[in-house]
Amino acid sequence: VNIDVLRLSILTVLADGKQHGYGLLRQIEELSGASVRPATGTLYRVLDLLERDGLIADDGGEVIDGRFRRYFALTSTGRDELAASVALLDEITAKAKTSLARRPSARPA
Amino acid sequence: MMNDLERSYRRLLIVLPPSYRDRMGDDIVATLLAGHQPHERRPRPREVLALIRTGLTMRLARGDDPSRYRAWRLAGAVSVALIVYSAVLVTGINLRGDWTSAVPLALVPMWGLLVLVSCAPLASHRARRLGPLLAPMWIIAFVVASRWLLAPRSLVVALALCSLIVLAARGASAWVTVVSCAIGALVGGLGANHVVERLDRVAIPRPRGVMYVGFVFEWPSGTFEYICITALVVILVLGFIRPSVALASSVCVVPVMLVVQISTDRYQLYDYDLSAGFGIAAAVAAFLVLGLAIAAIRDPSRIDSSADAT
């Protein structure tokens, strides 16, 4: 399981349905409250890796505003990976919450 | 209609591997343009840097093809082999205290390089018709033109250039392996000689015109040699980017170079000039950087797949 924020964000957005590059950029930004704003080149690099790992797949394309847009869709492997990532994140989050509750005060930085 | 912004981004796509660019280029440009305001005319630096990084990552870090960069790895291996060879040779000279018997051994890499480059056309299935013509032609030209057993340095460059004509005309395939191997031999020879020269403790003077690994001295200290190297580099780069332009420039450069070479009758041996060592070091560095740059620009998977097909 690879918990990379951009990777996880892409899988999360695609879990809702297929999306094209620009749609992914907008939705990732929205999802993260604008804290994750990948450059287009970065997005496509991660998309390429995900595609090569079989987590997403090319889902055809269509012409929008005179330009060809390619769609990406989550594969069943991608869905399993997302589920595993979420489960791991849940575990980490639960552990973090427990630790914070046990020792609420910390040394000043 | 394509505007300046789109044109700039499309030009930038050259950093991506061609196979990926062909498949995803239009989509990437569409995504880039969608993120811009209508008044923007120039690519955003952040997007430019991300694209360059993506291109480099895709070319260098994708580990699915074990034969990736085979040609340049081979060139590196040839260089290292020559360095080891020269080290053994110099050790032998030190032990024997005699240069005479070492001269034929010192010439082996040079002759190997000549044979390799001369016979390079044979390596490509599609260039077989040219191969039988080119190889003997160059070998005869070499034997006739050189009045000495030692190879004239510029002729080696000319041979490499000649091979590059076919490389440029035919694209890549096995040519990339052969020519880059030859360049590796050249780099290795020059580099090894430079290193060994610095470390040399042999008190006995070498025979005139003999370098440790068989290259003629002063290379590339002369103006003509610099011109040859520049032409070689330019054509090599062009060959990877625009084969047709490379072919045209090769056809122009090689005859001119040979005419100059023959008319100035430079087929002689030269005494070693220490200042040439810096030139050699610079040439070694330039070739290495060039090799990496070419490997990064050109899609290696295409090189290797076409090589396998031949």
Coordinates of C-alpha atoms in Angstrom, one line a residue:
Chain A
V1 CA 0.0 0.0 0.0
N2 CA 1.4 3.4 -1.1
I3 CA 0.0 6.3 0.9
D4 CA 1.0 9.2 -1.3
V5 CA -1.4 12.1 -1.0
L6 CA -1.7 12.7 -4.7
R7 CA -2.0 9.1 -5.6
L8 CA -4.6 8.6 -3.0
S9 CA -6.5 11.7 -4.1
I10 CA -6.6 10.5 -7.7
L11 CA -7.9 7.1 -6.6
T12 CA -10.5 8.7 -4.4
V13 CA -11.8 11.0 -7.2
L14 CA -11.9 8.2 -9.7
A15 CA -13.8 6.0 -7.2
D16 CA -16.8 8.3 -7.9
G17 CA -16.5 7.7 -11.6
K18 CA -14.3 8.2 -14.6
Q19 CA -12.7 11.6 -15.0
H20 CA -10.4 13.5 -17.4
G21 CA -7.1 15.3 -16.5
Y22 CA -8.5 18.7 -15.9
G23 CA -11.5 17.3 -14.0
L24 CA -9.0 15.4 -11.8
L25 CA -7.0 18.6 -11.1
R26 CA -10.1 20.5 -10.1
Q27 CA -11.6 17.7 -7.9
I28 CA -8.3 17.0 -6.2
E29 CA -8.0 20.7 -5.3
E30 CA -11.6 20.7 -4.0
L31 CA -11.1 17.5 -2.1
S32 CA -8.1 18.7 -0.2
G33 CA -9.3 22.2 0.4
A34 CA -6.8 23.6 -2.1
S35 CA -3.9 22.2 -0.1
V36 CA -3.0 19.7 -2.9
R37 CA -2.7 21.5 -6.2
P38 CA -0.6 19.4 -8.5
A39 CA 0.9 20.7 -11.7
T40 CA -0.4 19.1 -14.8
G41 CA 3.0 17.4 -15.5
T42 CA 3.0 16.0 -12.0
L43 CA -0.5 14.7 -12.3
Y44 CA 0.2 12.9 -15.5
R45 CA 3.4 11.3 -14.1
V46 CA 1.4 9.8 -11.2
L47 CA -1.4 8.8 -13.6
D48 CA 1.2 7.0 -15.7
L49 CA 2.5 5.1 -12.7
L50 CA -1.1 4.2 -11.6
E51 CA -1.9 3.0 -15.1
R52 CA 1.3 0.9 -15.2
D53 CA 0.4 -0.6 -11.8
G54 CA -3.0 -1.5 -13.2
L55 CA -4.8 0.7 -10.7
I56 CA -6.5 2.9 -13.3
A57 CA -7.2 2.4 -17.0
D58 CA -7.7 4.5 -20.1
D59 CA -11.5 4.8 -20.5
G60 CA -11.7 6.4 -23.9
G61 CA -12.2 10.0 -24.6
E62 CA -14.4 12.7 -26.1
V63 CA -14.0 16.1 -27.7
I64 CA -14.9 18.9 -25.3
D65 CA -14.7 22.5 -26.5
G66 CA -12.9 21.3 -29.6
R67 CA -10.2 19.5 -27.6
F68 CA -9.8 15.8 -27.1
R69 CA -10.0 14.7 -23.5
R70 CA -9.0 11.3 -22.3
Y71 CA -10.9 9.7 -19.5
F72 CA -9.3 7.6 -16.7
A73 CA -11.3 5.1 -14.7
L74 CA -10.5 3.0 -11.5
T75 CA -9.9 -0.7 -12.1
S76 CA -10.9 -3.4 -9.6
T77 CA -7.3 -3.6 -8.5
G78 CA -7.4 0.2 -8.0
R79 CA -10.5 -0.1 -5.9
D80 CA -8.8 -2.8 -3.7
E81 CA -5.8 -0.6 -3.3
L82 CA -7.9 2.4 -2.3
A83 CA -9.7 0.3 0.2
A84 CA -6.4 -1.0 1.6
S85 CA -5.0 2.5 1.8
V86 CA -8.1 3.8 3.6
A87 CA -7.9 0.8 6.1
L88 CA -4.3 1.6 6.8
L89 CA -5.0 5.3 7.2
D90 CA -7.8 4.5 9.6
E91 CA -5.4 2.4 11.7
I92 CA -2.9 5.2 11.7
T93 CA -5.5 7.8 12.5
A94 CA -6.9 5.7 15.4
K95 CA -3.4 5.2 16.8
A96 CA -2.6 8.9 16.5
K97 CA -5.9 9.8 18.3
T98 CA -5.1 7.4 21.1
S99 CA -1.6 8.8 21.5
L100 CA -2.8 12.4 21.5
A101 CA -5.5 11.6 24.0
R102 CA -3.0 9.8 26.3
R103 CA -0.5 12.7 26.2
P104 CA -2.3 15.9 25.5
S105 CA 0.6 18.1 26.4
A106 CA 3.9 18.2 24.5
R107 CA 7.2 20.0 24.7
P108 CA 7.2 23.3 23.1
A109 CA 9.0 23.2 19.7
Chain B
M1 CA -6.3 27.7 -34.4
M2 CA -3.1 27.2 -32.4
N3 CA -2.1 30.1 -30.3
D4 CA 1.3 31.0 -28.8
L5 CA 0.5 29.3 -25.5
E6 CA -0.5 26.1 -27.1
R7 CA 2.5 26.2 -29.4
S8 CA 4.8 26.6 -26.4
Y9 CA 3.3 23.8 -24.6
R10 CA 3.4 21.5 -27.6
R11 CA 7.1 22.3 -28.0
L12 CA 7.7 21.5 -24.4
L13 CA 6.2 18.0 -24.9
I14 CA 9.5 17.0 -26.5
V15 CA 10.7 16.3 -23.0
L16 CA 8.3 13.4 -22.8
P17 CA 9.1 9.9 -24.2
P18 CA 7.8 9.8 -27.8
S19 CA 5.6 6.8 -27.2
Y20 CA 3.9 8.5 -24.2
R21 CA 3.8 11.8 -26.0
D22 CA 2.0 10.3 -29.0
R23 CA -0.6 8.7 -26.8
M24 CA -1.2 11.4 -24.2
G25 CA 0.2 14.6 -25.8
D26 CA -3.1 16.1 -26.9
D27 CA -4.8 15.3 -23.6
I28 CA -1.9 16.9 -21.6
V29 CA -2.0 20.1 -23.7
A30 CA -5.8 20.2 -23.3
T31 CA -5.4 19.9 -19.6
L32 CA -2.7 22.6 -19.4
L33 CA -4.7 25.0 -21.5
A34 CA -7.8 24.5 -19.5
G35 CA -6.0 25.6 -16.4
H36 CA -5.0 29.0 -18.0
Q37 CA -6.8 32.3 -18.1
P38 CA -7.7 33.5 -21.5
H39 CA -5.2 36.5 -21.3
E40 CA -2.2 34.3 -20.5
R41 CA 0.2 33.9 -23.3
R42 CA 3.2 32.2 -21.8
P43 CA 3.5 28.8 -20.0
R44 CA 3.6 28.9 -16.3
P45 CA 7.1 28.2 -14.9
R46 CA 5.6 25.7 -12.4
E47 CA 4.0 23.8 -15.3
V48 CA 7.2 23.9 -17.3
L49 CA 9.3 22.5 -14.5
A50 CA 6.8 19.8 -13.7
L51 CA 6.7 18.7 -17.3
I52 CA 10.5 18.5 -17.5
R53 CA 10.6 16.6 -14.3
T54 CA 8.0 14.2 -15.5
G55 CA 9.8 13.7 -18.8
L56 CA 13.1 12.9 -17.1
T57 CA 11.4 10.6 -14.6
M58 CA 9.6 8.7 -17.3
R59 CA 12.8 8.3 -19.3
L60 CA 15.2 7.5 -16.5
A61 CA 13.2 5.8 -13.8
R62 CA 10.8 3.5 -15.6
G63 CA 12.4 0.2 -14.9
D64 CA 10.2 -2.1 -17.1
D65 CA 12.6 -2.4 -19.9
P66 CA 15.9 -4.1 -18.9
S67 CA 17.5 -3.2 -22.3
R68 CA 16.9 0.5 -21.7
Y69 CA 20.0 2.6 -22.4
R70 CA 21.8 -0.5 -23.5
A71 CA 23.7 1.5 -26.1
W72 CA 25.1 4.0 -23.6
R73 CA 25.8 1.3 -21.0
L74 CA 27.8 -0.5 -23.7
A75 CA 29.6 2.7 -24.5
G76 CA 30.5 3.1 -20.8
A77 CA 31.6 -0.5 -20.6
V78 CA 33.9 0.0 -23.6
S79 CA 35.4 3.1 -22.0
V80 CA 36.1 1.3 -18.7
A81 CA 37.6 -1.7 -20.6
L82 CA 40.0 0.7 -22.4
I83 CA 41.0 2.3 -19.1
V84 CA 41.7 -1.1 -17.6
Y85 CA 43.6 -2.1 -20.8
S86 CA 45.8 1.0 -20.7
A87 CA 46.5 0.5 -17.0
V88 CA 47.6 -3.1 -17.7
L89 CA 49.7 -1.8 -20.6
V90 CA 51.4 0.9 -18.6
T91 CA 52.2 -1.5 -15.8
G92 CA 53.7 -3.8 -18.4
I93 CA 55.8 -1.0 -19.8
N94 CA 57.0 -0.1 -16.3
L95 CA 58.0 -3.6 -15.5
R96 CA 59.8 -4.1 -18.8
G97 CA 61.2 -0.6 -19.1
D98 CA 60.7 -0.9 -22.9
W99 CA 58.3 0.9 -25.1
T100 CA 59.0 -0.9 -28.4
S101 CA 57.2 -4.1 -27.7
A102 CA 54.2 -2.2 -26.3
V103 CA 53.5 -0.2 -29.5
P104 CA 51.5 -2.9 -31.3
L105 CA 49.5 -3.5 -28.1
A106 CA 48.9 0.2 -27.8
L107 CA 47.4 0.2 -31.3
V108 CA 44.9 -2.6 -30.7
P109 CA 42.1 -0.4 -29.4
M110 CA 42.6 2.0 -32.3
W111 CA 42.3 -0.7 -34.8
G112 CA 39.4 -2.2 -33.0
L113 CA 37.7 1.1 -33.2
L114 CA 38.3 1.5 -36.9
V115 CA 37.0 -2.0 -37.6
L116 CA 34.0 -1.4 -35.4
V117 CA 33.1 1.9 -37.1
S118 CA 33.9 0.8 -40.6
C119 CA 31.8 -2.3 -40.3
A120 CA 29.0 -0.6 -38.5
P121 CA 26.7 -0.5 -41.6
L122 CA 26.6 -4.3 -41.5
A123 CA 24.9 -4.2 -38.1
S124 CA 21.7 -2.8 -39.5
H125 CA 19.5 -5.1 -41.6
R126 CA 18.0 -2.2 -43.4
A127 CA 21.4 -0.7 -44.3
R128 CA 22.9 -3.9 -45.6
R129 CA 23.0 -2.6 -49.1
L130 CA 25.3 0.3 -47.9
G131 CA 27.4 -1.8 -45.6
P132 CA 29.4 -3.8 -48.0
L133 CA 30.0 -0.6 -49.9
L134 CA 31.0 1.6 -47.0
A135 CA 33.2 -0.7 -45.0
P136 CA 35.8 -1.6 -47.6
M137 CA 35.7 1.9 -49.0
W138 CA 36.7 3.3 -45.7
I139 CA 39.3 0.7 -44.9
I140 CA 40.9 1.2 -48.3
A141 CA 40.8 4.9 -48.0
F142 CA 42.4 4.6 -44.6
V143 CA 45.2 2.4 -45.8
V144 CA 45.9 4.4 -48.9
A145 CA 45.6 7.8 -47.2
S146 CA 47.6 7.1 -44.1
R147 CA 51.3 6.7 -44.7
W148 CA 51.8 5.3 -41.2
L149 CA 50.5 2.4 -39.3
L150 CA 49.1 4.7 -36.7
A151 CA 45.6 5.8 -37.5
P152 CA 45.2 9.5 -38.4
R153 CA 42.9 10.9 -35.7
S154 CA 40.7 12.9 -38.0
L155 CA 40.0 9.9 -40.2
V156 CA 38.6 8.1 -37.2
V157 CA 36.2 11.0 -36.7
A158 CA 35.4 10.9 -40.4
L159 CA 34.6 7.2 -40.2
A160 CA 32.3 7.9 -37.2
L161 CA 30.6 10.7 -39.2
C162 CA 30.2 8.4 -42.2
S163 CA 28.5 5.9 -40.0
L164 CA 26.3 8.6 -38.6
I165 CA 25.0 9.4 -42.0
V166 CA 23.4 6.0 -42.1
L167 CA 22.4 6.3 -38.5
A168 CA 20.7 9.6 -39.3
A169 CA 19.1 8.2 -42.5
R170 CA 17.8 5.0 -40.9
G171 CA 16.8 6.2 -37.5
A172 CA 18.2 4.2 -34.6
S173 CA 18.1 0.4 -34.2
A174 CA 21.5 -1.3 -34.0
W175 CA 23.3 1.8 -35.2
V176 CA 22.8 3.4 -31.9
T177 CA 24.5 0.6 -30.2
V178 CA 27.4 0.4 -32.6
V179 CA 28.1 4.1 -32.9
S180 CA 27.7 4.8 -29.2
C181 CA 30.0 1.9 -28.6
A182 CA 32.5 3.6 -31.0
I183 CA 32.1 6.9 -29.2
G184 CA 32.7 5.0 -25.9
A185 CA 35.9 3.7 -27.3
L186 CA 36.9 7.1 -28.4
V187 CA 36.1 8.6 -25.0
G188 CA 37.6 5.7 -23.1
G189 CA 40.8 5.9 -25.2
L190 CA 41.2 9.6 -24.7
G191 CA 40.2 9.6 -21.1
A192 CA 42.4 6.7 -20.3
N193 CA 45.4 8.2 -22.0
H194 CA 44.9 11.5 -20.1
V195 CA 44.6 9.7 -16.7
V196 CA 47.5 7.4 -17.4
E197 CA 49.6 10.3 -18.7
R198 CA 49.1 12.1 -15.4
L199 CA 50.1 9.1 -13.4
D200 CA 52.9 8.0 -15.6
R201 CA 56.2 7.2 -14.0
V202 CA 57.8 5.7 -17.1
A203 CA 61.2 7.4 -17.5
I204 CA 61.7 6.0 -21.0
P205 CA 60.4 8.4 -23.7
R206 CA 57.6 6.9 -25.8
P207 CA 58.0 6.6 -29.6
R208 CA 56.9 9.6 -31.4
G209 CA 53.2 9.7 -32.0
V210 CA 52.2 7.0 -29.7
M211 CA 49.7 7.3 -26.9
Y212 CA 49.2 4.7 -24.4
V213 CA 46.0 3.4 -25.9
G214 CA 46.9 4.0 -29.5
F215 CA 45.6 7.4 -30.3
V216 CA 47.6 10.0 -32.1
F217 CA 48.7 13.0 -30.1
E218 CA 47.3 16.4 -29.8
W219 CA 43.9 15.2 -30.4
P220 CA 41.7 17.3 -30.2
S221 CA 44.0 20.3 -29.9
G222 CA 43.9 21.4 -33.5
T223 CA 41.2 23.6 -35.0
F224 CA 40.3 21.1 -37.6
E225 CA 39.8 18.4 -34.9
Y226 CA 37.5 20.8 -33.0
I227 CA 35.5 21.4 -36.1
C228 CA 35.2 17.6 -36.6
I229 CA 34.1 17.1 -33.1
T230 CA 31.6 19.9 -33.3
A231 CA 30.2 18.5 -36.5
L232 CA 30.1 15.0 -35.0
V233 CA 28.2 16.2 -32.0
V234 CA 25.8 18.4 -34.0
I235 CA 25.0 15.6 -36.4
L236 CA 24.6 13.0 -33.7
V237 CA 22.1 15.2 -31.8
L238 CA 20.3 16.0 -35.0
G239 CA 20.2 12.4 -35.9
F240 CA 18.2 11.7 -32.8
I241 CA 15.8 14.7 -33.2
R242 CA 15.5 15.3 -37.0
P243 CA 17.0 12.4 -39.0
S244 CA 16.4 14.2 -42.4
V245 CA 18.3 17.3 -41.3
A246 CA 21.1 15.2 -39.9
L247 CA 21.3 13.3 -43.2
A248 CA 21.5 16.6 -45.2
S249 CA 24.2 18.1 -42.9
S250 CA 26.2 14.8 -42.9
V251 CA 26.2 14.8 -46.7
C252 CA 27.6 18.4 -46.6
V253 CA 30.1 18.0 -43.8
V254 CA 31.8 14.7 -44.5
P255 CA 33.1 15.6 -48.1
V256 CA 34.2 19.0 -46.9
M257 CA 36.0 17.4 -44.0
L258 CA 37.7 14.9 -46.2
V259 CA 38.8 17.4 -48.8
V260 CA 40.3 19.6 -46.1
Q261 CA 41.9 16.6 -44.5
I262 CA 43.5 15.4 -47.7
S263 CA 44.4 18.9 -49.0
T264 CA 46.2 19.8 -45.9
D265 CA 48.0 16.5 -45.8
R266 CA 47.6 16.1 -42.1
Y267 CA 48.2 12.4 -42.1
Q268 CA 51.3 12.7 -39.9
L269 CA 52.2 12.1 -36.4
Y270 CA 52.5 14.8 -33.8
D271 CA 54.4 15.2 -30.6
Y272 CA 52.4 15.2 -27.5
D273 CA 51.4 18.5 -26.2
L274 CA 50.6 18.6 -22.5
S275 CA 48.1 21.4 -23.0
A276 CA 46.0 19.0 -25.1
G277 CA 45.3 17.1 -21.9
F278 CA 42.8 19.7 -20.8
G279 CA 41.2 19.5 -24.2
I280 CA 40.9 15.8 -23.9
A281 CA 39.5 16.1 -20.4
A282 CA 36.9 18.6 -21.7
A283 CA 36.1 16.3 -24.7
V284 CA 35.6 13.3 -22.4
A285 CA 33.2 15.3 -20.2
A286 CA 31.4 16.7 -23.2
F287 CA 30.9 13.2 -24.7
L288 CA 29.6 11.8 -21.5
V289 CA 27.2 14.7 -21.0
L290 CA 26.1 14.3 -24.6
G291 CA 25.5 10.6 -24.2
L292 CA 23.3 11.2 -21.2
A293 CA 21.5 14.0 -22.9
I294 CA 20.8 11.9 -26.0
A295 CA 19.7 9.0 -23.9
A296 CA 17.3 11.4 -22.1
I297 CA 15.9 13.0 -25.2
R298 CA 15.4 9.9 -27.3
D299 CA 12.9 7.3 -26.2
P300 CA 15.1 4.3 -25.4
S301 CA 12.3 1.8 -25.7
R302 CA 12.0 2.7 -29.3
I303 CA 15.7 2.3 -29.9
D304 CA 15.7 -1.1 -28.3
S305 CA 12.5 -2.4 -29.9
S306 CA 13.6 -1.4 -33.4
A307 CA 17.0 -3.0 -32.7
D308 CA 15.3 -6.2 -31.7
A309 CA 13.3 -6.1 -34.9
T310 CA 16.3 -5.9 -37.2

